[in-house]
XYZ file of C-alpha atoms in Angstrom:
700
model
C 0.000 0.000 0.000
C 1.278 3.457 -0.817
C -1.002 5.565 1.297
C -2.054 5.487 4.904
C -5.376 3.658 4.561
C -6.189 2.246 7.981
C -9.418 1.208 9.629
C -8.118 2.455 12.989
C -8.684 6.214 13.410
C -5.545 8.304 13.331
C -4.348 9.784 16.626
C -5.758 13.341 16.697
C -3.334 16.156 16.012
C -4.894 18.321 18.719
C -4.350 15.562 21.295
C -0.573 15.745 20.939
C 0.881 17.119 24.176
C 3.568 19.816 24.006
C 5.930 19.927 21.000
C 4.790 23.431 20.084
C 7.549 23.984 17.519
C 6.704 20.796 15.682
C 2.985 21.491 15.593
C 3.529 25.074 14.453
C 5.906 24.032 11.649
C 3.479 21.408 10.375
C 0.543 23.801 10.507
C 2.450 26.498 8.619
C 3.087 24.007 5.825
C -0.588 23.104 5.829
C -1.384 26.805 5.382
C 1.329 27.361 2.752
C 2.819 24.218 1.152
C 5.289 26.524 -0.633
C 7.181 26.815 2.681
C 8.925 23.617 1.653
C 8.281 20.921 4.230
C 9.590 20.056 7.667
C 12.518 18.070 9.010
C 11.894 16.756 12.522
C 15.019 15.894 14.508
C 14.731 14.209 17.855
C 15.409 11.282 20.099
C 13.447 8.084 19.769
C 10.023 7.782 21.376
C 9.024 11.457 21.113
C 5.900 10.974 18.955
C 7.495 12.500 15.846
C 5.748 10.070 13.519
C 2.451 10.337 15.405
C 2.292 14.108 14.908
C 3.243 13.911 11.238
C 0.684 11.227 10.428
C -2.011 13.175 12.243
C -1.444 16.178 9.966
C -2.953 14.470 6.913
C -6.429 14.446 8.516
C -6.320 18.257 8.779
C -5.395 18.936 5.165
C -8.084 20.170 2.770
C -9.509 17.755 0.233
C -8.012 17.578 -3.261
C -10.051 17.763 -6.475
C -8.780 15.250 -9.051
C -9.817 13.924 -12.452
C -11.568 10.610 -12.062
C -9.423 7.736 -13.292
C -6.169 9.727 -13.427
C -3.424 7.896 -11.527
C -1.394 11.097 -11.243
C -3.916 13.296 -9.401
C -4.333 15.868 -12.151
C -6.474 18.874 -11.204
C -9.607 19.231 -13.350
C -9.045 22.969 -13.771
C -5.412 22.609 -14.879
C -4.466 19.052 -15.875
C -0.817 18.263 -16.531
C -0.330 18.384 -20.324
C 2.390 15.740 -20.050
C 0.422 13.357 -17.838
C 1.015 9.715 -18.877
C -2.734 9.106 -18.472
C -3.616 12.099 -20.655
C -4.783 13.833 -22.626
C -7.755 14.274 -20.347
C -11.142 14.958 -21.764
C -14.126 16.125 -19.815
C -13.890 13.377 -17.223
C -15.733 13.649 -13.963
C -14.000 15.448 -11.098
C -14.053 14.193 -7.563
C -12.823 15.332 -4.169
C -10.681 12.983 -2.133
C -8.706 13.347 1.099
C -5.110 14.504 0.878
C -2.858 11.485 0.681
C 0.082 10.910 2.960
C 2.508 8.559 1.253
C 5.244 6.906 3.305
C 8.583 6.150 1.676
C 10.244 3.125 3.293
C 13.990 3.453 3.880
C 14.629 0.238 1.960
C 12.464 1.094 -1.055
C 13.797 0.394 -4.526
C 14.230 3.012 -7.229
C 11.329 1.535 -9.221
C 9.100 1.692 -6.158
C 9.856 5.395 -5.760
C 9.674 6.703 -9.337
C 7.698 3.936 -11.035
C 8.612 1.211 -13.488
C 8.490 0.786 -17.249
C 7.634 -2.515 -18.914
C 10.857 -2.748 -20.919
C 9.747 -5.848 -22.803
C 6.644 -4.111 -24.214
C 8.590 -0.909 -24.816
C 11.146 -2.722 -27.006
C 8.757 -5.004 -28.847
C 5.657 -2.801 -29.178
C 6.900 0.728 -28.559
C 4.308 1.091 -25.787
C 5.038 3.191 -22.723
C 3.499 0.826 -20.195
C 4.194 2.677 -16.959
C 3.364 1.675 -13.399
C 3.375 4.799 -11.167
C 5.556 4.924 -8.074
C 5.335 6.668 -4.748
C 6.194 10.083 -6.197
C 3.072 9.906 -8.356
C 0.967 8.878 -5.366
C 2.345 11.803 -3.340
C 1.589 14.460 -5.976
C -0.503 17.222 -4.358
C -0.159 15.449 -1.026
C 2.384 14.653 1.678
C 5.501 12.531 1.203
C 6.659 11.277 4.575
C 10.088 9.710 5.066
C 10.705 8.189 8.478
C 14.415 7.855 9.336
C 15.195 10.051 6.330
C 18.878 10.156 7.294
C 19.129 6.416 6.575
C 17.751 6.739 3.053
C 20.049 5.358 0.342
C 21.960 7.915 -1.677
C 20.365 7.073 -5.022
C 16.891 7.588 -3.544
C 18.034 10.890 -2.052
C 19.160 11.984 -5.519
C 15.747 11.175 -6.973
C 13.995 13.052 -4.175
C 16.235 16.075 -4.734
C 15.446 16.123 -8.444
C 11.692 15.804 -7.917
C 11.637 18.435 -5.155
C 13.611 20.876 -7.301
C 11.697 20.414 -10.576
C 8.245 19.485 -9.323
C 8.305 16.515 -11.687
C 9.615 12.967 -11.860
C 11.430 11.568 -14.885
C 11.856 7.866 -15.610
C 14.472 7.167 -18.255
C 15.182 3.653 -19.512
C 17.328 3.223 -22.624
C 15.693 5.980 -24.645
C 12.199 5.380 -23.310
C 11.117 8.195 -21.008
C 8.060 9.089 -18.946
C 7.476 12.364 -17.106
C 4.777 13.275 -14.632
C 4.167 16.067 -12.117
C 5.375 15.413 -8.568
C 4.776 18.341 -6.235
C 4.440 17.321 -2.632
C 4.942 18.435 0.939
C 8.124 16.710 2.106
C 8.189 15.747 5.786
C 11.046 13.774 7.274
C 11.864 12.525 10.739
C 15.237 11.395 12.018
C 17.164 10.473 15.122
C 20.543 12.296 14.992
C 22.143 9.458 16.954
C 21.797 7.285 13.846
C 23.659 9.637 11.556
C 23.288 13.009 9.926
C 21.464 13.949 6.782
C 23.152 14.635 3.483
C 23.618 18.434 3.175
C 21.882 18.707 -0.201
C 18.709 17.117 1.146
C 18.955 19.007 4.429
C 18.690 22.306 2.567
C 15.587 21.104 0.694
C 13.546 21.059 3.879
C 12.007 24.455 4.419
C 11.847 24.245 8.213
C 13.472 22.149 10.887
C 12.502 21.525 14.493
C 14.164 19.759 17.395
C 11.932 17.654 19.623
C 12.684 16.081 22.976
C 10.635 14.376 25.637
C 9.407 16.718 28.341
C 11.139 16.572 31.717
C 8.004 17.824 33.483
C 6.313 14.934 35.354
C 2.806 16.366 34.881
C 3.222 16.645 31.140
C 4.671 13.144 30.886
C 1.738 11.809 32.892
C -0.688 13.426 30.471
C 1.130 11.947 27.475
C 0.814 8.455 28.936
C -2.805 9.002 29.979
C -3.868 10.081 26.484
C -1.966 7.320 24.770
C -3.486 4.622 26.964
C -6.952 6.060 26.377
C -6.386 6.019 22.624
C -5.069 2.445 22.613
C -8.052 1.261 24.683
C -10.692 2.889 22.467
C -9.345 4.621 19.323
C -12.773 5.537 17.975
C -14.036 6.931 21.270
C -10.837 8.871 21.907
C -10.945 10.364 18.416
C -14.583 11.342 18.869
C -13.743 13.246 22.070
C -11.264 15.380 20.113
C -13.460 15.817 17.029
C -14.568 19.359 17.937
C -10.974 20.553 18.392
C -9.980 18.884 15.117
C -12.828 20.586 13.254
C -11.919 23.951 14.755
C -8.292 23.569 13.729
C -9.259 22.383 10.255
C -11.423 25.459 9.821
C -8.632 27.709 11.025
C -6.244 26.206 8.440
C -8.804 26.810 5.699
C -9.273 30.392 6.861
C -5.543 31.047 6.918
C -5.246 29.628 3.403
C -7.893 32.025 2.160
C -6.193 34.960 3.889
C -2.687 34.087 2.685
C -2.881 35.764 -0.777
C -3.823 39.058 0.899
C -0.867 39.127 3.300
C 1.596 41.930 2.539
C 5.324 41.424 2.966
C 6.635 44.950 3.364
C 10.056 46.303 2.503
C 11.016 46.543 6.173
C 10.292 42.854 6.750
C 12.144 41.908 3.569
C 15.118 43.959 4.722
C 15.111 42.161 8.070
C 14.931 38.778 6.348
C 17.846 39.558 4.052
C 19.917 41.037 6.885
C 19.269 38.027 9.099
C 20.326 35.529 6.443
C 23.437 37.564 5.703
C 24.304 37.933 9.394
C 24.149 34.173 9.935
C 26.120 33.472 6.738
C 23.741 30.925 5.263
C 24.584 29.598 1.821
C 22.594 30.574 -1.244
C 19.256 32.360 -1.418
C 16.875 29.539 -0.511
C 16.912 30.582 3.158
C 15.708 34.098 2.286
C 12.848 32.732 0.196
C 11.822 30.186 2.817
C 11.908 32.827 5.562
C 9.716 35.140 3.468
C 7.160 32.408 2.829
C 7.206 31.300 6.455
C 6.753 34.818 7.799
C 3.826 35.319 5.434
C 2.239 32.051 6.567
C 2.739 33.065 10.212
C 0.900 36.327 9.607
C -1.976 34.502 7.911
C -2.081 31.967 10.741
C -2.352 34.839 13.217
C -5.189 36.377 11.221
C -3.211 39.399 10.027
C -2.602 40.812 6.558
C 0.792 42.337 7.347
C 4.075 40.653 8.286
C 5.491 41.917 11.567
C 8.881 41.598 13.214
C 7.693 38.758 15.440
C 6.844 36.778 12.294
C 10.320 37.350 10.890
C 11.907 36.280 14.180
C 9.898 33.074 14.409
C 10.561 32.330 10.735
C 14.308 32.623 11.382
C 14.112 30.223 14.329
C 12.420 27.630 12.131
C 14.187 28.142 8.800
C 17.836 28.901 9.629
C 19.256 26.501 12.254
C 19.817 23.588 9.881
C 21.291 25.875 7.225
C 24.068 27.177 9.462
C 25.885 23.868 9.850
C 29.329 23.870 8.304
C 30.284 20.295 9.190
C 28.579 17.297 10.833
C 30.133 18.144 14.208
C 28.177 21.384 14.443
C 24.898 21.208 16.327
C 22.010 23.067 14.689
C 21.040 26.197 16.532
C 20.774 29.952 16.391
C 22.203 32.693 18.591
C 18.990 34.450 19.580
C 20.762 37.496 21.010
C 22.441 38.026 17.647
C 19.085 37.504 15.931
C 17.421 40.139 18.103
C 20.236 42.620 17.511
C 19.980 42.113 13.749
C 16.210 42.566 13.721
C 16.481 45.709 15.832
C 19.226 47.172 13.657
C 17.336 46.618 10.413
C 13.838 47.250 11.712
C 11.767 49.700 9.715
C 8.769 51.929 10.110
C 6.213 49.491 8.714
C 6.717 46.734 11.255
C 3.192 46.494 12.533
C -0.090 48.216 13.006
C 0.715 49.231 16.571
C 4.025 50.833 15.579
C 5.903 49.201 18.419
C 9.478 48.028 17.874
C 9.688 45.790 20.897
C 9.223 42.152 19.791
C 8.752 40.930 23.333
C 5.265 39.632 24.191
C 2.876 41.793 26.152
C 0.896 39.098 27.876
C 1.898 37.685 31.253
C 1.998 34.150 29.859
C 4.638 34.709 27.197
C 2.482 35.603 24.152
C 0.677 38.636 22.798
C -2.679 37.132 23.701
C -1.523 35.528 26.931
C -2.008 32.030 25.567
C 1.423 30.640 26.336
C 4.312 29.709 24.071
C 3.710 28.600 20.526
C 7.235 28.600 19.118
C 10.593 27.640 20.505
C 10.618 24.740 22.913
C 7.533 22.914 24.233
C 5.726 24.638 27.055
C 7.045 23.486 30.420
C 5.023 25.438 32.949
C 1.510 24.791 31.642
C -0.747 22.123 33.032
C -1.247 18.937 31.057
C -4.942 19.583 30.531
C -4.313 22.742 28.496
C -5.391 22.646 24.870
C -2.363 22.250 22.584
C -3.594 25.269 20.598
C -4.770 28.545 22.090
C -8.413 29.505 21.734
C -7.643 32.958 20.361
C -7.111 33.927 16.718
C -3.294 33.708 17.002
C -0.949 30.908 17.813
C 1.647 32.908 19.755
C 5.234 32.458 18.746
C 7.181 34.699 21.091
C 8.585 32.094 23.432
C 12.023 32.289 24.919
C 14.088 29.416 23.570
C 17.195 27.724 24.775
C 19.755 27.719 22.016
C 21.243 24.236 21.548
C 24.812 24.198 22.676
C 27.164 23.534 19.792
C 30.248 21.407 20.465
C 33.248 23.394 21.539
C 35.598 24.358 18.780
C 38.721 22.203 18.693
C 41.366 23.679 20.935
C 44.774 24.525 19.632
C 47.522 22.468 21.234
C 48.913 24.413 24.146
C 52.634 24.919 24.574
C 52.876 23.558 28.075
C 53.828 20.021 28.919
C 51.568 17.277 30.283
C 48.724 18.483 32.495
C 48.511 17.478 36.087
C 46.279 14.529 36.922
C 42.892 15.685 38.174
C 41.060 12.763 39.665
C 40.072 9.565 37.906
C 42.255 6.484 37.723
C 45.883 6.565 38.700
C 47.947 8.308 36.053
C 44.866 9.583 34.200
C 45.218 12.889 32.425
C 42.236 15.136 31.636
C 40.962 15.305 28.077
C 42.664 17.751 25.719
C 41.213 19.410 22.663
C 41.876 18.352 19.094
C 43.734 20.318 16.479
C 41.803 21.582 13.475
C 40.565 18.739 11.245
C 42.024 18.430 7.762
C 41.189 16.676 4.505
C 42.533 13.126 4.536
C 43.560 10.744 1.793
C 41.057 8.040 0.968
C 41.782 4.685 2.572
C 40.131 1.825 0.714
C 39.287 -1.769 1.468
C 40.824 -3.990 -1.253
C 38.774 -6.135 -3.576
C 35.231 -5.706 -4.854
C 32.426 -5.554 -2.308
C 28.638 -5.619 -2.466
C 27.786 -3.394 0.486
C 25.541 -0.362 0.844
C 26.066 2.517 -1.559
C 28.772 4.882 -0.391
C 31.952 6.613 -1.488
C 34.860 4.613 -0.159
C 35.681 1.193 -1.644
C 34.982 -0.441 -5.002
C 31.771 -2.456 -5.093
C 29.037 -3.854 -7.304
C 26.212 -1.351 -6.950
C 22.969 -0.349 -8.623
C 24.641 2.840 -9.857
C 28.035 3.493 -11.353
C 29.899 2.580 -14.518
C 28.718 -0.447 -16.490
C 31.201 -3.318 -16.452
C 29.142 -6.166 -17.927
C 25.744 -7.812 -18.242
C 23.902 -10.715 -16.650
C 20.493 -12.331 -16.510
C 18.197 -10.500 -14.090
C 18.253 -11.853 -10.564
C 14.703 -11.038 -9.535
C 13.141 -7.822 -10.858
C 14.919 -6.266 -13.827
C 17.240 -3.484 -12.782
C 19.082 -1.289 -15.268
C 18.634 -2.762 -18.740
C 21.769 -3.559 -20.750
C 20.362 -2.821 -24.197
C 23.210 -4.177 -26.316
C 23.336 -7.468 -24.423
C 19.533 -7.811 -24.663
C 19.546 -7.269 -28.431
C 22.447 -9.694 -28.796
C 20.539 -12.345 -26.853
C 17.338 -11.860 -28.874
C 18.877 -11.522 -32.357
C 19.586 -15.223 -33.117
C 15.932 -16.159 -32.487
C 14.136 -13.647 -34.707
C 13.474 -16.033 -37.631
C 12.274 -18.814 -35.333
C 9.939 -16.366 -33.608
C 8.389 -15.357 -36.916
C 9.557 -11.762 -37.015
C 7.919 -9.989 -39.933
C 7.936 -6.293 -39.095
C 10.505 -3.750 -38.023
C 10.089 -4.425 -34.316
C 12.375 -6.788 -32.468
C 10.665 -9.854 -31.025
C 11.886 -9.883 -27.443
C 11.090 -12.472 -24.808
C 11.671 -12.139 -21.097
C 14.514 -14.659 -21.266
C 16.382 -12.282 -23.589
C 16.508 -9.434 -21.084
C 19.894 -8.637 -19.605
C 20.621 -6.198 -16.824
C 23.737 -4.129 -16.500
C 26.392 -5.043 -13.979
C 27.664 -1.830 -12.496
C 30.629 -0.884 -10.391
C 30.548 2.037 -7.993
C 31.563 2.718 -4.415
C 30.334 1.309 -1.141
C 30.313 2.546 2.428
C 32.327 0.564 4.941
C 32.450 0.041 8.675
C 35.442 2.069 9.828
C 36.446 0.892 13.282
C 38.884 3.164 15.079
C 41.148 1.670 17.733
C 42.699 4.641 19.539
C 45.665 4.441 21.900
C 44.917 6.631 24.943
C 47.803 5.432 27.112
C 50.427 7.444 28.916
C 52.831 7.277 25.987
C 50.285 9.290 24.007
C 49.404 11.672 26.824
C 51.663 14.608 26.085
C 49.342 17.503 25.286
C 50.773 18.387 21.890
C 50.874 14.776 20.816
C 47.367 13.804 21.879
C 45.901 16.973 20.384
C 47.447 16.055 17.032
C 46.158 12.478 17.346
C 42.634 13.687 18.127
C 42.807 16.061 15.192
C 43.740 13.160 12.919
C 40.906 10.964 14.211
C 38.465 13.878 13.906
C 39.580 14.301 10.298
C 39.036 10.601 9.623
C 35.583 10.835 11.223
C 34.693 13.695 8.896
C 35.986 11.670 5.957
C 33.843 8.705 7.067
C 30.774 10.962 7.179
C 31.407 12.213 3.663
C 31.899 8.672 2.360
C 28.690 7.307 3.991
C 30.479 4.929 6.356
C 29.409 3.496 9.658
C 31.914 4.159 12.401
C 32.870 2.667 15.738
C 35.529 3.534 18.287
C 37.552 1.497 20.748
C 39.991 3.102 23.158
C 42.616 1.327 25.219
C 44.692 2.450 28.174
C 45.557 1.338 31.702
C 44.580 -2.302 32.012
C 41.928 -2.748 29.340
C 39.988 -1.591 26.307
C 36.590 0.083 26.076
C 34.042 0.210 23.282
C 33.609 3.973 23.450
C 31.203 4.054 20.501
C 29.349 1.002 19.146
C 29.110 0.973 15.325
C 26.785 3.767 14.236
C 26.189 6.205 11.414
C 26.467 9.211 13.748
C 29.831 10.910 13.425
C 28.558 13.515 15.905
C 28.582 10.824 18.581
C 32.109 9.811 17.583
C 33.339 13.392 17.818
C 31.743 13.773 21.257
C 33.394 10.593 22.569
C 36.725 11.710 21.169
C 36.492 15.133 22.805
C 35.938 13.568 26.233
C 38.678 10.955 25.881
C 41.100 11.014 28.846
C 44.602 9.581 28.620
C 47.151 7.941 30.886
C 48.381 4.593 32.150
C 49.971 1.660 30.396
C 49.378 0.509 26.828
C 47.234 -2.650 26.621
C 47.521 -2.936 22.835
C 46.463 -6.598 22.826
C 43.222 -5.793 24.646
C 42.392 -3.101 22.105
C 42.952 -5.432 19.152
C 41.043 -8.311 20.744
C 38.114 -6.036 21.473
C 38.185 -4.943 17.839
C 38.101 -8.583 16.727
C 35.011 -9.228 18.853
C 33.193 -6.110 17.627
C 33.870 -7.007 13.999
C 32.696 -10.582 14.560
C 29.351 -9.357 15.877
C 28.970 -6.801 13.077
C 29.614 -9.442 10.408
C 26.643 -11.382 11.732
C 24.473 -8.250 11.635
C 25.524 -7.040 8.193
C 27.736 -9.451 6.293
C 27.835 -7.287 3.164
C 29.411 -4.246 4.870
C 33.164 -4.744 4.802
C 35.235 -3.389 7.688
C 38.282 -1.148 7.686
C 40.316 -1.190 10.894
C 42.184 2.037 11.687
C 44.608 1.663 14.597
C 45.933 4.981 15.913
C 48.995 4.290 18.072
C 52.735 4.570 18.422
C 52.922 0.762 18.500
C 54.066 0.353 22.096
C 52.639 -2.566 24.093
C 53.193 -2.409 27.849
C 49.942 -3.477 29.537
C 49.092 -6.957 30.789
C 51.170 -10.156 30.854
C 53.501 -10.695 27.912
C 52.174 -7.562 26.235
C 54.274 -7.748 23.080
C 53.587 -11.434 22.427
C 49.843 -11.087 23.046
C 49.600 -7.996 20.837
C 51.318 -9.894 18.021
C 48.900 -12.814 18.359
C 45.894 -10.491 18.373
C 47.152 -8.760 15.230
C 47.610 -12.084 13.433
C 44.100 -13.113 14.491
C 42.658 -10.030 12.798
C 44.772 -10.631 9.695
C 43.586 -14.250 9.488
C 39.991 -13.011 9.427
C 40.704 -10.917 6.338
C 40.274 -7.565 8.074
C 41.737 -4.698 6.044
C 43.847 -2.542 8.349
C 45.801 0.668 8.424
C 48.012 1.796 11.295
C 48.375 5.535 11.813
C 51.862 5.886 13.318
C 51.802 8.544 16.037
C 55.413 8.131 17.107
C 57.200 11.467 17.395
C 60.687 12.697 18.153
C 64.125 12.250 16.617
C 64.465 8.628 17.802
C 61.831 6.302 16.329
C 61.436 2.643 17.223
C 59.261 1.730 14.235
C 56.853 -0.301 16.377
C 53.768 0.904 14.472
C 55.258 -0.384 11.232
C 55.869 -3.769 12.847
C 52.248 -3.850 14.024
C 51.074 -3.071 10.464
C 53.069 -6.023 9.142
C 51.471 -8.323 11.717
C 48.043 -7.029 10.649
C 49.024 -7.422 6.966
C 48.030 -3.824 6.551
C 49.651 -0.473 5.823
C 51.397 1.950 8.154
C 51.214 5.688 7.513
C 52.352 8.661 9.530
C 50.178 11.581 10.585
C 51.787 13.698 7.876
C 51.077 11.094 5.197
C 47.420 11.032 6.243
C 46.888 14.529 4.900
C 45.474 14.774 1.388
C 47.827 17.662 0.594
C 50.907 15.874 1.897
C 53.857 15.573 -0.505
C 54.589 12.146 0.913
C 53.461 9.192 -1.168
C 50.527 7.276 0.293
C 49.251 3.909 -0.852
C 45.553 4.555 -1.392
C 44.386 0.974 -0.993
C 44.854 -0.903 2.223
C 46.608 -3.918 0.744
C 49.611 -4.466 2.947
C 51.423 -7.582 1.938
C 48.200 -9.415 1.121
C 46.829 -9.586 -2.418
C 43.405 -8.168 -3.031
C 40.629 -10.655 -2.595
């Protein structure tokens, strides 16, 4: 099923407790779909999906041409519709569809599929619509959008940018309109979103579970009541739903009459410039959002408070410069910018002060409607205020971005400050840099990415084969070659080629895959000198950034003292890796064997979970082994154990000083991997670097 047809009534939107930012962002898109959709970021179990699914019941009905699979409007049908040309067919109203895109969907499921056999033999464009066609003039919802495969992201980007979907198969093409409200939810712990798609979302909101016991109690109470009697619970909220539905319709009617004055435009442009956002999309989205906010409040003029709230919703996700930056906005800077560029036509009352007048934080005293969820209101309060405006003048807490990497300080080792014996406090990392690509040898078949060679659905064509299941990318030459010898026996008489399903051949393609990059970081006393550990952290931070850009999963093991710790289980979140690295203390002996053995166990478990994702082991150490009994012998055995399992390895040699023992190089030989220095890790280094992690072992 492509749409959310369900006999169980949807959880009412007005019954959602708290989450004012999320509800406001969704409602603004319902008022003005041109705002560009919503990205919802938040921890698991915060009702993100519940709120999004509930929105579809509030959307106005859509008038469509009866029998058209592409939801053409009777007043203005798409001239290129595959089901056209449309005559004077009957028009009908139907509810707005909410189409869910599964993370594991195929390309054909998203854009639709052509019957290649009929296209070649009959010249007929037999087209089966995909999810983009179903979502036209509706809502396209992607849960866990950050886990979506790259090739699907590319298709979404194209459709969102052009308002149309194109299906091209060996000279046979189909185009249809695909304009939809894009809503995505994601848990940042599972990895960040590709920057190109991130910018396509008009607004973004952060959601978190309330820490107020009363509000949490009300959430549980309402959910239990809904689960016990969905129909009865929905009926109790029907009046509020109808009222909100009517308010959306009223705001839609008012929207064309809203005036965006020069003063508001100046504030929008100044705000985007002050926060150094890329491109002009932010300015346009802010203008549309501010206009929708004014219509939602029942006004025909855009005021400074609308511009401020629009900035809080439209800019945080556009200010990120790398995946280690947390989204957020400096509200003091925002207020200063708005005040500096405020004009004379800011509002009907002529007041410049954007602060709310009411005692409860809003101009009508109804409580907060933007920023973070309300914390001081009772759980029985209606999620939306009864007045004509949804106030959006709440004080927000700006998310704290990670501290900028500290420059290595000139002093020597810091004094121990608590913790285990010999433990040194964490030091900051040097600035990250662009690293050389480290590949896993051989040809894999893992998830699409940008690191190692692999057989993928996209990439350069290297051969042809019989389809294994549904036909993928057609290899036209191989198909014709397979069908040609049988034309006389099949009674060919015309110009068309007689093609049977057994003749079809699909292209074998080679591209790049993402890998599991497991970092094993030496945090022992030999690495504890401040300058040295700062450089090591900077190198690991750079490799983490490289892993993010190449769509890898990452994990991190640290070893020091008497053992090793899995500091970060394999994940797609490089933010989590950077946070663990920042907090990493150092000191004690060097239990190298424990670190390698822990890596062997982690990789064994991950192979059972995802056998197709090949691992790359990155050991960051000076090669010393001093912890535990027979440390050198045990470290050598552990390294050979990893090599016997076929694990591709690289050792980043952190040894410094005029006298070098070469222990990291010896460890690399035991691992049958490659040893490189910190200088050789840099992409701009003049030192030669072997780009594939082959070691002394031939590629599989």
